[in-house]
Coordinates of C-alpha atoms in Angstrom, one line a residue:
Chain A
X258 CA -17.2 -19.0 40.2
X259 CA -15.0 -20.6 37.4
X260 CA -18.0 -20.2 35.4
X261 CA -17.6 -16.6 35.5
X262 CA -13.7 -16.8 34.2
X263 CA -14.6 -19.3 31.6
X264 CA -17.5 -17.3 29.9
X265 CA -15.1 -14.1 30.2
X266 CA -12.3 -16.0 27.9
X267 CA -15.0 -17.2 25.4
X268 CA -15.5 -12.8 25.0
X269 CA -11.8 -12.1 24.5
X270 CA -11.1 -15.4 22.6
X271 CA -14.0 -13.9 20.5
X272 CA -13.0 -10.1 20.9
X273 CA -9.6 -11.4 19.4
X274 CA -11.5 -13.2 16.4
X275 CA -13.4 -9.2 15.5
X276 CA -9.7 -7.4 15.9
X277 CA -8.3 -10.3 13.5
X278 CA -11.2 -9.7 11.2
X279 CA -10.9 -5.9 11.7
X280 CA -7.0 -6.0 10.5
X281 CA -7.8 -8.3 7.6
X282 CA -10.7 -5.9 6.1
X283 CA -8.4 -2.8 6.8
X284 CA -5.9 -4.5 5.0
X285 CA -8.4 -5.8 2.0
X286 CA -6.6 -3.6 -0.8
X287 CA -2.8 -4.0 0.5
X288 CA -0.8 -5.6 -1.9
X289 CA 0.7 -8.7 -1.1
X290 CA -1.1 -8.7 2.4
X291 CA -2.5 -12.2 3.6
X292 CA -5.0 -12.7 5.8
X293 CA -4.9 -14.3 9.3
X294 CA -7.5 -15.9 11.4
X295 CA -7.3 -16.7 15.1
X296 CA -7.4 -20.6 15.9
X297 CA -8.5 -21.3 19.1
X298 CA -7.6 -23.9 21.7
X299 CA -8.9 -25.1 25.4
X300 CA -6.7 -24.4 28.2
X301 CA -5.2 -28.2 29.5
X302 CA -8.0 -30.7 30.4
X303 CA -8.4 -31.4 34.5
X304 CA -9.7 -33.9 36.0
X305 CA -13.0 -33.0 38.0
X306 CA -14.0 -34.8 41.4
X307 CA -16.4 -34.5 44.0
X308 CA -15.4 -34.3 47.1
X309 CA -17.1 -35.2 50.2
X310 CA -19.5 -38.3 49.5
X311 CA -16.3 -39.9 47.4
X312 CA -17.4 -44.2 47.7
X313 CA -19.2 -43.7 50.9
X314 CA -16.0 -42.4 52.4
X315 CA -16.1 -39.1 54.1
X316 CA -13.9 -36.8 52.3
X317 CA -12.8 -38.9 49.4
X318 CA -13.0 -38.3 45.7
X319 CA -15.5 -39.3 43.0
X320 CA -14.1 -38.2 39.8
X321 CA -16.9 -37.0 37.3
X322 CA -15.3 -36.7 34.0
X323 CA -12.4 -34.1 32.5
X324 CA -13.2 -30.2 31.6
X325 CA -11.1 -27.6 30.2
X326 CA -11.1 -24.5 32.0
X327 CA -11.4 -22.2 29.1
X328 CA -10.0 -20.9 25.8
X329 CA -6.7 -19.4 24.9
X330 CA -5.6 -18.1 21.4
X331 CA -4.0 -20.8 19.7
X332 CA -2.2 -19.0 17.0
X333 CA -2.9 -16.3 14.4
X334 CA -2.5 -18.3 11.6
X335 CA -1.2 -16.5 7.8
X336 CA -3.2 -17.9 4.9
X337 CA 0.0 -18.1 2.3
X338 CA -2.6 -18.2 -0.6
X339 CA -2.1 -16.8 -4.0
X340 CA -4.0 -13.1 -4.3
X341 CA -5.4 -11.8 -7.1
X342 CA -3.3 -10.2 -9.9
X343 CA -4.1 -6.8 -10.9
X344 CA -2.4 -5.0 -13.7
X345 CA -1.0 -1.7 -13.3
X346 CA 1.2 -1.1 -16.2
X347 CA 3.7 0.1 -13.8
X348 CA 7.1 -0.4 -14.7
X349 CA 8.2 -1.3 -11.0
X350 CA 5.1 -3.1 -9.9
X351 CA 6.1 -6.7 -9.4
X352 CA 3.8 -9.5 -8.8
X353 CA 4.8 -13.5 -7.8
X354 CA 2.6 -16.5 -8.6
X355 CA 3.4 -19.6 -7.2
X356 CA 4.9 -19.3 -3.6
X357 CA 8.2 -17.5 -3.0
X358 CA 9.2 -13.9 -1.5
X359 CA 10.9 -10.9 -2.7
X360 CA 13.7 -10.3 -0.1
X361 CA 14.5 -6.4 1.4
X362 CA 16.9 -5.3 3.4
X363 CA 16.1 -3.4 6.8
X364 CA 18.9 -1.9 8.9
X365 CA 21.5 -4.7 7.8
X366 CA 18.8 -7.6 8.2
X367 CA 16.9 -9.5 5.9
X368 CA 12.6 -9.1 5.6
X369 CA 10.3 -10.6 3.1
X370 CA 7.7 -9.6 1.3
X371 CA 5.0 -10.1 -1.4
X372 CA 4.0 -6.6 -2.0
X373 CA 6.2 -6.0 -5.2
X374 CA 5.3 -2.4 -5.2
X375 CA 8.7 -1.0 -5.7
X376 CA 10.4 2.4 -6.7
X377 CA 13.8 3.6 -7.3
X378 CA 15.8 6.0 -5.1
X379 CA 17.6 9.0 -5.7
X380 CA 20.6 7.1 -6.5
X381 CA 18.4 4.8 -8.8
X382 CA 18.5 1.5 -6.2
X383 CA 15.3 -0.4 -6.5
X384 CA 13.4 0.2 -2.8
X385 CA 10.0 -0.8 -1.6
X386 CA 7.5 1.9 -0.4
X387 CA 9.0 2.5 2.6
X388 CA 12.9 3.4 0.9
X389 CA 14.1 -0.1 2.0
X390 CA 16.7 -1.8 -0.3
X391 CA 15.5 -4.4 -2.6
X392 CA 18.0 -7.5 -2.9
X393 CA 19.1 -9.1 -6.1
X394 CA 21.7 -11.6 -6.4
X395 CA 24.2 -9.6 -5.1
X396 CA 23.0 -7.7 -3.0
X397 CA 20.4 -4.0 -3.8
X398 CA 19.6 -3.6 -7.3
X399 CA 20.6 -0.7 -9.2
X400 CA 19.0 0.0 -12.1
X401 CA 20.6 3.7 -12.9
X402 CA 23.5 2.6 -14.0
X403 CA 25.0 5.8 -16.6
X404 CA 25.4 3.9 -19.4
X405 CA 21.6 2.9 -19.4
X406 CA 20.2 5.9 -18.3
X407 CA 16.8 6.0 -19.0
X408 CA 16.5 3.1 -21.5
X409 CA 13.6 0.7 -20.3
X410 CA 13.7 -1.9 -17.7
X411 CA 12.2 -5.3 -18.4
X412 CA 12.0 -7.5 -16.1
X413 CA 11.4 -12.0 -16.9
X414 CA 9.3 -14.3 -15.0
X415 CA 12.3 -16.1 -14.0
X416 CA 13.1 -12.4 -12.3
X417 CA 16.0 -11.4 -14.5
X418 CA 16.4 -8.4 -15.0
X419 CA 17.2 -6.5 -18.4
X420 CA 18.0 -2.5 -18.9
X421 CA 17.9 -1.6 -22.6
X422 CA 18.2 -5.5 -23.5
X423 CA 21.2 -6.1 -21.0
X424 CA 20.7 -7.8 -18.3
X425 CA 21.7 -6.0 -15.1
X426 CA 20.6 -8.5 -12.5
X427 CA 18.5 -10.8 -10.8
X428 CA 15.4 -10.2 -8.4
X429 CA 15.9 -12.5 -5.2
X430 CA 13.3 -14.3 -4.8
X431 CA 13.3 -17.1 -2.0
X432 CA 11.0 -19.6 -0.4
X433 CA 10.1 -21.2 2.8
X434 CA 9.9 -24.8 3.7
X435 CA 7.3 -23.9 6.5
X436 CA 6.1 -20.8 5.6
X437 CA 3.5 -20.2 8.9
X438 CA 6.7 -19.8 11.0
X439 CA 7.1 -16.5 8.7
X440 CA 6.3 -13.9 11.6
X441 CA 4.4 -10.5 10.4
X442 CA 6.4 -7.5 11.0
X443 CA 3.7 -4.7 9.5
X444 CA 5.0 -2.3 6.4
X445 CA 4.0 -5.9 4.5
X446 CA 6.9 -7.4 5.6
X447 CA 8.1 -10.9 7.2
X448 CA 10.7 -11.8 9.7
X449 CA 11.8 -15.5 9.1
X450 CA 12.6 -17.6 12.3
X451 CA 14.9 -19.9 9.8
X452 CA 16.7 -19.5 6.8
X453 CA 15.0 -19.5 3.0
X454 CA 15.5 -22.8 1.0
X455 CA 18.7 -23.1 -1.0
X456 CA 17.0 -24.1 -4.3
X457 CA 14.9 -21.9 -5.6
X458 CA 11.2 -22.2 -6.3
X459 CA 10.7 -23.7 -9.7
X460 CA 6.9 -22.8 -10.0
X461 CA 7.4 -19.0 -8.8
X462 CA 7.1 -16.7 -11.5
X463 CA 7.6 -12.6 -11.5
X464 CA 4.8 -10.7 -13.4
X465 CA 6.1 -7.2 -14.1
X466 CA 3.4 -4.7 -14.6
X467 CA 0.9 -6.7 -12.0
X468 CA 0.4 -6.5 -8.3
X469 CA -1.0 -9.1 -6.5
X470 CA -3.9 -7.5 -4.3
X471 CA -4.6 -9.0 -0.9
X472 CA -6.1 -12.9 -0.7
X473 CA -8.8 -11.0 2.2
X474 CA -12.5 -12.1 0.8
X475 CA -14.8 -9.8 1.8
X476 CA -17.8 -12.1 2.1
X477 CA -15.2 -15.0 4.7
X478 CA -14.1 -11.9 6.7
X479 CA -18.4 -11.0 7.5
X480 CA -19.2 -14.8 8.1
X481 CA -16.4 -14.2 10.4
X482 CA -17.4 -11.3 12.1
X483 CA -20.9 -12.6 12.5
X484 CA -19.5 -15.7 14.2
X485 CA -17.9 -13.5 16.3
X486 CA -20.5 -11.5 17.1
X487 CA -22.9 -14.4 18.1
X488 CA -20.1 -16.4 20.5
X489 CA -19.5 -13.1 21.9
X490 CA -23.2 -13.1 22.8
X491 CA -23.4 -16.6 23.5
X492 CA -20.8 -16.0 26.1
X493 CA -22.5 -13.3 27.6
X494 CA -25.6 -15.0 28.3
X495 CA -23.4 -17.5 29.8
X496 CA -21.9 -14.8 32.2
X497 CA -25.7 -13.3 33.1
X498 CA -27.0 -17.3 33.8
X499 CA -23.9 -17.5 35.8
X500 CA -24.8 -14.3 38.0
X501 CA -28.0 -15.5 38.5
X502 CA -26.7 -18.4 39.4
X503 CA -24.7 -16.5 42.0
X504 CA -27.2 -14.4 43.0
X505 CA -29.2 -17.3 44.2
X506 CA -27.2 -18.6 46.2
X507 CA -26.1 -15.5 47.6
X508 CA -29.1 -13.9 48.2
X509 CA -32.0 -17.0 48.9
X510 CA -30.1 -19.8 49.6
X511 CA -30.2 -19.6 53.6
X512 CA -32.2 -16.1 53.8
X513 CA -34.3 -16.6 56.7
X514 CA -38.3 -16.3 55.8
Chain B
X2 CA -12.5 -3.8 22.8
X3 CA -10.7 -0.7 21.5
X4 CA -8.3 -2.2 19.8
X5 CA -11.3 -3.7 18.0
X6 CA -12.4 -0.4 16.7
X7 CA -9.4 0.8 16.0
X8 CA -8.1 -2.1 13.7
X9 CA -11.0 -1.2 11.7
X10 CA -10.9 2.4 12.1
X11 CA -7.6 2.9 10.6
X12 CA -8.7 1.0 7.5
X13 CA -11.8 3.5 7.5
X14 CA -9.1 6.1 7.2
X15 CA -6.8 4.4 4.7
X16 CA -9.9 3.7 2.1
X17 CA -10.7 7.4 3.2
X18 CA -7.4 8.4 1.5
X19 CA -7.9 6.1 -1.7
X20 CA -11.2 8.1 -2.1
X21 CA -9.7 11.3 -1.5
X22 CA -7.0 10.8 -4.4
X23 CA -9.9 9.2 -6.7
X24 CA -12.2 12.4 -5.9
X25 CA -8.4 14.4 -6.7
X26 CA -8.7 12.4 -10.4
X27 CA -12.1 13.5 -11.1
X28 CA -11.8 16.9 -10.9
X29 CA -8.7 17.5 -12.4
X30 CA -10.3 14.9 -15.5
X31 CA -10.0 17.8 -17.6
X32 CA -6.4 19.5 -16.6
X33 CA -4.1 19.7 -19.3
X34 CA -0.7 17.8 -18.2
X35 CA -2.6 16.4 -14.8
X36 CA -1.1 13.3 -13.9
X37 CA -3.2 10.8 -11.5
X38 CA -2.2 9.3 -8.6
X39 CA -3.5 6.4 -6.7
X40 CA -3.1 5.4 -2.9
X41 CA -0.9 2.4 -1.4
X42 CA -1.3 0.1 1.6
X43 CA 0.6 -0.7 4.0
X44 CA -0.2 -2.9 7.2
X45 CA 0.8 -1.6 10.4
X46 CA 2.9 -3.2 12.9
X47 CA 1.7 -6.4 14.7
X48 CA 2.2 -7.2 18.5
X49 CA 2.3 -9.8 21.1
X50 CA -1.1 -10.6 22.2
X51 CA 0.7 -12.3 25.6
X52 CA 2.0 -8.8 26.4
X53 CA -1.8 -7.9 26.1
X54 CA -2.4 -10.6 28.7
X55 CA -4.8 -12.1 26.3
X56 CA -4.2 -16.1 26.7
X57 CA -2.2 -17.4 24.1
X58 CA -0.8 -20.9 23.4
X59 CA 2.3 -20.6 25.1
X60 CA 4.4 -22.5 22.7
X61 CA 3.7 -20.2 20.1
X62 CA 4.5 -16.4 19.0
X63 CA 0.9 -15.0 18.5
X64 CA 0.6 -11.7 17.3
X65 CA -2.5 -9.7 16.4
X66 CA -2.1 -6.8 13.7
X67 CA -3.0 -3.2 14.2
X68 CA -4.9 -2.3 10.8
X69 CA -3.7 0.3 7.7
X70 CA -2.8 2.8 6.5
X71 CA -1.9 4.7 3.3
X72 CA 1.8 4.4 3.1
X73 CA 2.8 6.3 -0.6
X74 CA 0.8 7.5 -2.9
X75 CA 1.6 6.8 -6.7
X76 CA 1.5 9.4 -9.5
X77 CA 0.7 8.0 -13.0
X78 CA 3.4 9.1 -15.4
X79 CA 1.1 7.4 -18.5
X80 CA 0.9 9.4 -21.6
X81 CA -2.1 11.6 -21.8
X82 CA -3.5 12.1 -25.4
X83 CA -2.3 14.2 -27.3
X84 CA -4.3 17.2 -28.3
X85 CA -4.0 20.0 -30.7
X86 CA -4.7 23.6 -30.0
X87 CA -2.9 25.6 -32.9
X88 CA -1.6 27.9 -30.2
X89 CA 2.7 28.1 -31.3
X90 CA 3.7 28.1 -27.4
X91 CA 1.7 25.1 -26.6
X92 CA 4.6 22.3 -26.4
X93 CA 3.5 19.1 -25.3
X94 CA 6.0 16.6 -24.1
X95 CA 5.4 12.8 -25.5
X96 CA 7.3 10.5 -23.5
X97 CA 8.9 11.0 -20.0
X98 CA 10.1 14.8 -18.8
X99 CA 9.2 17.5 -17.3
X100 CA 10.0 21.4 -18.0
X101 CA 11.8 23.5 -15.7
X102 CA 10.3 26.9 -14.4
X103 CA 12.0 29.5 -11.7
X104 CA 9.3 31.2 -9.6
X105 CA 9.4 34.8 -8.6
X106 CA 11.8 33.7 -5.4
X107 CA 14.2 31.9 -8.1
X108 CA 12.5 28.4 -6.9
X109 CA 12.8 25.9 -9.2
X110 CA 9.9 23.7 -10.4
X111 CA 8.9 20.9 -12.8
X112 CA 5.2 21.4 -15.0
X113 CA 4.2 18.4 -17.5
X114 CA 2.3 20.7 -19.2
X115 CA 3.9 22.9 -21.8
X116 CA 0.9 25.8 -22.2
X117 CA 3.4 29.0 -22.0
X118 CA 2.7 32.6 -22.6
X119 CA 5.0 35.4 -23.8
X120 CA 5.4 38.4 -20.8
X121 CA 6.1 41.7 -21.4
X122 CA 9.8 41.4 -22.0
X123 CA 9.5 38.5 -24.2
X124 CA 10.4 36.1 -21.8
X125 CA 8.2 32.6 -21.3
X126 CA 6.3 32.0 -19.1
X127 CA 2.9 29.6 -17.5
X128 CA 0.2 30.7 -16.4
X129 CA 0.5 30.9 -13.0
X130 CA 3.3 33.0 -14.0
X131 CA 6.5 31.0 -13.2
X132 CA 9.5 31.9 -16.1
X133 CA 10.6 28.7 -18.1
X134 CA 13.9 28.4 -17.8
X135 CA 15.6 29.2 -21.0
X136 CA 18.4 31.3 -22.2
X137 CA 16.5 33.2 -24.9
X138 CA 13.5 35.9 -25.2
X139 CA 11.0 36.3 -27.5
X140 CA 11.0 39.8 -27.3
X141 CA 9.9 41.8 -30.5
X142 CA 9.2 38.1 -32.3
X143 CA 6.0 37.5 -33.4
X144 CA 4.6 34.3 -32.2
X145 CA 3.3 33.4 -35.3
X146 CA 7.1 32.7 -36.2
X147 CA 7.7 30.6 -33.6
X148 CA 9.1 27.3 -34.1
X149 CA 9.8 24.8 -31.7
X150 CA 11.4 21.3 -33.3
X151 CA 10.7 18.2 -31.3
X152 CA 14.4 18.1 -29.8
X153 CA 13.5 21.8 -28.2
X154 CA 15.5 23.6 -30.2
X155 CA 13.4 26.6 -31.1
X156 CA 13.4 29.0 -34.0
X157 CA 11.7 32.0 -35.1
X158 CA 11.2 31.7 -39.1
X159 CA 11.0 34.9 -41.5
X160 CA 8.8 35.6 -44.5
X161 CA 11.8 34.5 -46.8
X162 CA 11.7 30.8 -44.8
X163 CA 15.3 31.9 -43.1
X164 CA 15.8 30.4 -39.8
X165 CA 17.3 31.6 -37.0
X166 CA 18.3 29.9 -34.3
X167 CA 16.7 31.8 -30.5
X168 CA 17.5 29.0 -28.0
X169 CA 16.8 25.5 -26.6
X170 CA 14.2 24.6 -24.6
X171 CA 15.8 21.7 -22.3
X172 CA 13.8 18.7 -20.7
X173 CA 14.6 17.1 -17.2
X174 CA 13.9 13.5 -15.8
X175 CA 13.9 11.9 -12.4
X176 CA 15.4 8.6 -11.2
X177 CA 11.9 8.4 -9.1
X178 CA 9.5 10.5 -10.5
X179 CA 7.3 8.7 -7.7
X180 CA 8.6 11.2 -5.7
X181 CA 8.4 14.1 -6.8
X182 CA 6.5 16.5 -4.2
X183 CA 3.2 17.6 -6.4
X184 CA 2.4 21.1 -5.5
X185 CA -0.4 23.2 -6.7
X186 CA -1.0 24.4 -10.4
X187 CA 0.4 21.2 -12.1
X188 CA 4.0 22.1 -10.5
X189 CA 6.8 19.5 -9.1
X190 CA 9.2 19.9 -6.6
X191 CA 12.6 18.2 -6.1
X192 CA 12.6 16.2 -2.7
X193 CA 14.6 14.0 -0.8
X194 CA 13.5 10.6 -2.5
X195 CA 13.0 11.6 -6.3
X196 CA 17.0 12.2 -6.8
X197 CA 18.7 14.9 -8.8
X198 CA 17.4 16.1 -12.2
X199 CA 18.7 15.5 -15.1
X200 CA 18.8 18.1 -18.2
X201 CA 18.7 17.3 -21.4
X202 CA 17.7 17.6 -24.7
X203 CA 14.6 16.3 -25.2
X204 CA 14.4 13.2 -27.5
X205 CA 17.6 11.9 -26.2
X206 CA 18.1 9.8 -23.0
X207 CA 14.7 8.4 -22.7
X208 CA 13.5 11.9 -22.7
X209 CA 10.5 12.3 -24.6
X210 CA 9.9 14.8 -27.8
X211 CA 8.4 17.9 -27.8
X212 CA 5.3 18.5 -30.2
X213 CA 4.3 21.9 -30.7
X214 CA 0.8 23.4 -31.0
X215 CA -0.5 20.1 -28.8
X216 CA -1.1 19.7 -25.8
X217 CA -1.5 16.5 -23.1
X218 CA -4.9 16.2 -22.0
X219 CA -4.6 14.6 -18.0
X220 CA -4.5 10.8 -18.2
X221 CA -7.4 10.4 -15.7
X222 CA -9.4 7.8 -17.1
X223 CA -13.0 8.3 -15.7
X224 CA -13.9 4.2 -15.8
X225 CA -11.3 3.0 -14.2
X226 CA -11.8 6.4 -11.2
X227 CA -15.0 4.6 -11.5
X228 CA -13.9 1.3 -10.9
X229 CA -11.7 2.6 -7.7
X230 CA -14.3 4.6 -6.0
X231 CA -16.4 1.3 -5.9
X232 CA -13.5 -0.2 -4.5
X233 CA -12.9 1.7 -1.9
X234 CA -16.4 2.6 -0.7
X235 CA -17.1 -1.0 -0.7
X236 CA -13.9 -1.3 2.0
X237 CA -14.7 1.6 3.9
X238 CA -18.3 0.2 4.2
X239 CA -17.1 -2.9 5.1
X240 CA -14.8 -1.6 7.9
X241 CA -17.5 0.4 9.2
X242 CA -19.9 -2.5 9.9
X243 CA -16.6 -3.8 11.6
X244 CA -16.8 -1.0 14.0
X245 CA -20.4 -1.3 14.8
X246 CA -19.8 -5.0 15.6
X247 CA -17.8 -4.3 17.8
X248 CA -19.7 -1.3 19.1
X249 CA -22.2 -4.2 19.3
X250 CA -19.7 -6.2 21.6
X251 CA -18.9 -3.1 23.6
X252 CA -22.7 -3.2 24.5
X253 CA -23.2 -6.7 25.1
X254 CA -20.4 -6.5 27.4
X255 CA -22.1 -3.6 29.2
X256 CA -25.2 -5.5 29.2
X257 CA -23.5 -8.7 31.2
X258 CA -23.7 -6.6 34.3
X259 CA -27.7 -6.3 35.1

């Protein structure tokens, strides 16, 4: 019967891979978005015996090797790899090379994110798309300050910040000494388990004027869904040899001719 | 399995917006003022897979994601090109601005483009009828006189080359132009996220100048329109074929029981 339970996890564990693969290629053009892919692992090895002919004892034990009894989702994991940059010309478009987060404040807590796509709010604060505050040194940025009103922003690769030549502040931008425990959050943000690094990254850089588009590739994400696709069937032979299996012994095994 | 579908799905959607705002571009390619706009992506939350009694490594927080969708859309406040018409009350604004109008219900509204018309009592107006707000009439001037410098300050000129002074014609900018809520006929409305407007003589500010007798073609470039519906149909098609792989799996599963 086990048979039965294993070849059904080899269809989720690859169900799970096609959802993965589904998310990523939705999420091919969001900026800053990196892709994940589902690592699978076996369930704990257990030792297998037979019973009943065990060293010529009735009722003892002959082991006969280990086996797993079937697959589990290991962990989605994030590829942290540099995307493309794309210009845009925008004045708020932001775009980091080399590691590193922009930080944003949600509801009093601290997310992270790559997607520099930023705007400012009716009060001139620097926000991402969804109106959430973007953090500089000390705290959000505001770049509509009176006595610069609408003089240009410019903005370094070190992330200063300069409003008609002055500069106003600092983009935060912080990096992780393990970034996979970086947790996904949606809205392109990250929720980090442990705090950033106290130094900052010497190799980021800020690109104003540049997104960085998604590090999806198109042609990985169908290898993956092909893969998918054929475990998935693999497994489901499995299943039908197994019912047969099951239907032989049900059905002939003892029938009376 | 239907999760499957619908991470994909929802990206069929999204790229279904990008293409909507490209095929938006392409028509309006030759709409004086017309600004273009492009779509944003957002990924959408991401959830336990445990609580989805999928088996997970236990020692570890494994979540899957949900898909996409379109979460802003961007309006391209790039200069158009400039272009002359020789008509006096076409006043095209080079730089950043937008000029105020007052519909019939005394709503106000922002227009990029500057092609006004003179009503029967002299006042200015668009075409789709809206009065520019200004504190001056052109009634019984002919427009021939007109004279509009590039800080707005308009005046009507006799045969002698005496000026006199009619009015001002005031620009207004945004803290987030972004958003702006784009209605129909080139128009603007105030909303919650684009802040206050500010008035101001144009050429001052960061406001840009006026320059009569042009006006701003759209700044829809048809290559790069190009470029983006490639883009996106290539995604969509792509998120499609995920959703008949796993409308294959759906089958196969179906199949497992003879």
């Amino acid at each position: 019967m086990r048979g039965l339970y294993m070849a059904e996890g080899a269809m989720l564990a690859q169900q799970m891979k096609l959802e993965t693969t589904g998310n990523n290629l939705s999420n091919q053009h969001t900026p800053g978005y990196n892709k994940d892919q589902t690592v699978q692992t076996s369930f704990a090895e257990w030792l297998v015996a037979r019973t009943g002919s065990g060293g010529g004892r009735p009722g003892g034990l002959t082991p006969v090797g280990s086996m797993a009894y079937n697959v589990a989702i290991d962990e989605e994991y994030t590829h942290m790899t540099q995307g493309e940059l794309e210009e845009t010309g925008r004045e708020l478009d932001f775009a980091l090379t080399g590691g590193g987060f922009f930080e944003v404040e949600v509801d009093g807590e601290v997310r992270y994110t790559r997607n520099g796509r930023f705007f400012l709010d009716e009060e001139g604060f620097l926000v991402d798309t969804e109106g959430n505050m973007v953090q500089g040194e000390d705290g959000p940025i505001n770049l509509s300050l009176d006595e610069t009103e609408g003089q240009e922003t410019v903005v370094e690769q070190d992330g200063s910040i300069y409003v008609g030549g002055e500069q106003v502040d600092q983009l935060q931008v912080v990096a992780f000494d393990e970034e996979a425990e970086l947790v996904k959050e949606g809205d392109n943000l990250y929720e980090a388990e442990e705090a950033p690094l106290e130094e900052p990254v010497e190799a980021t850089r800020v690109w104003q004027g540049f997104i960085e588009n998604s590090n999806v590739d198109l042609a990985r994400e169908m290898v993956d869904m092909l893969e998918a696709r054929n475990g998935f069937e693999t497994a489901q032979r499995v299943m039908i040899t197994q019912d047969a299996i099951l239907e032989t012994a049900a059905n002939e095994l003892g029938a009376l001719r | 399995m239907y999760r499957a579908i619908s991470n994909s799905f929802t990206g069929i959607k999204a790229f279904q917006g990008g293409v909507d705002q490209v095929a938006d571009n392409v028509a309006n390619v030759n709409t004086t003022g017309f600004n273009s706009s492009r779509a944003s992506f957002s990924d959408l939350v991401y959830r336990e897979l445990a609580e989805r009694r999928i088996p997970v490594n236990p020692e570890g927080e494994v979540q899957g994601g949900k898909g996409s969708r379109v979460s802003s859309v961007i309006t391209s406040f790039e200069q158009g090109t400039l272009e002359q018409t020789g008509r006096p009350l076409d006043v095209a604004i080079e730089g950043d601005g937008f000029f105020r109008v007052i519909g019939p219900d005394g709503g106000e509204a922002y227009i990029r483009q500057g092609s006004f018309y003179k009503d029967a009592d002299g006042n200015l107006t668009i075409a789709s009828g809206e009065l520019l707000d200004t504190d001056f009439t052109l009634e019984e001037i002919p427009l021939d006189s007109v004279s509009i410098s590039q800080e707005g300050e308009v005046y009507t000129e006799d045969e002698d080359g005496e000026r006199t002074e009619l009015g001002q014609i005031e620009t207004y900018t945004f803290n987030n132009p972004d958003g702006l809520e784009k209605v129909e006929n080139g128009l603007y409305l105030e909303s919650e996220t684009s802040g206050e407007p500010r008035a101001g003589s144009p050429g001052e500010e960061g406001r840009g100048t006026l320059q009569q007798y042009f006006l701003e073609s759209s700044n829809v470039d048809i290559s790069r329109e190009m470029a983006e519906l490639i883009k996106m149909q290539r995604a969509l098609e792509s998120s499609a074929r995920s959703v008949s792989t796993a409308n294959e799996l759906w089958v196969l599963a179906l199949q497992a029981k003879r």
